[in-house]
Amino acid sequence: MLRAELAMTIATGDEPAFEREWLRVSEWVADQPGSVRQTLARLDGEQTTYLITSDWVDEPSFRAFETSNRQDEVTSGLRRLRQSARMTVSTILHHKESTSSLVDATMRDQ
């Protein structure tokens, strides 16, 4: 499994628009071949810096998505809102879900 992490900084005041745009884009990405999951997080103490993570079944699936013209079109709104961006890609070696019932209850509330 492959994980892409994209840190994006946006202008102050653009947070609501950025989050709405990410939600719109994430609906499309979720339907792409090889897409496993996506997460949008904000860095603690940095109101305008977001971390987007996306997991993919394999590198070819991610690369096909990343280099597609349609991906450029669909994500153009996010790019318009960003001031800077930095991506890293890594291979997930091990992934262990928690067995804690507290985690289950917390995740249901998300």
PDB file of C-alpha atoms in Angstrom, residues 9 15-16 21 31-33 46 50 52 62 67 69 75 80 86 99:
ATOM      1  CA  THR A   9      -0.721  26.230   3.153  1.00  0.00           C
ATOM      2  CA  GLU A  15     -10.149  27.865   5.402  1.00  0.00           C
ATOM      3  CA  PRO A  16     -13.908  27.301   4.878  1.00  0.00           C
ATOM      4  CA  GLU A  21     -13.368  22.161  -1.955  1.00  0.00           C
ATOM      5  CA  ASP A  31     -14.289   6.527  -6.806  1.00  0.00           C
ATOM      6  CA  GLN A  32     -10.877   6.264  -8.491  1.00  0.00           C
ATOM      7  CA  PRO A  33      -9.357   2.818  -9.124  1.00  0.00           C
ATOM      8  CA  GLU A  46      -1.225  26.396  12.211  1.00  0.00           C
ATOM      9  CA  TYR A  50      -3.467  21.355   6.101  1.00  0.00           C
ATOM     10  CA  ILE A  52      -4.000  15.678   3.078  1.00  0.00           C
ATOM     11  CA  PHE A  62      -1.525   6.325  -7.489  1.00  0.00           C
ATOM     12  CA  THR A  67      -0.716  12.087 -13.801  1.00  0.00           C
ATOM     13  CA  ASN A  69      -5.644  15.159 -16.970  1.00  0.00           C
ATOM     14  CA  THR A  75      -8.281  19.437  -8.160  1.00  0.00           C
ATOM     15  CA  ARG A  80      -6.069  27.945  -6.736  1.00  0.00           C
ATOM     16  CA  ARG A  86       4.841  19.818  -0.529  1.00  0.00           C
ATOM     17  CA  THR A  99      -8.770  -2.955  19.096  1.00  0.00           C
TER      18      THR A  99
END
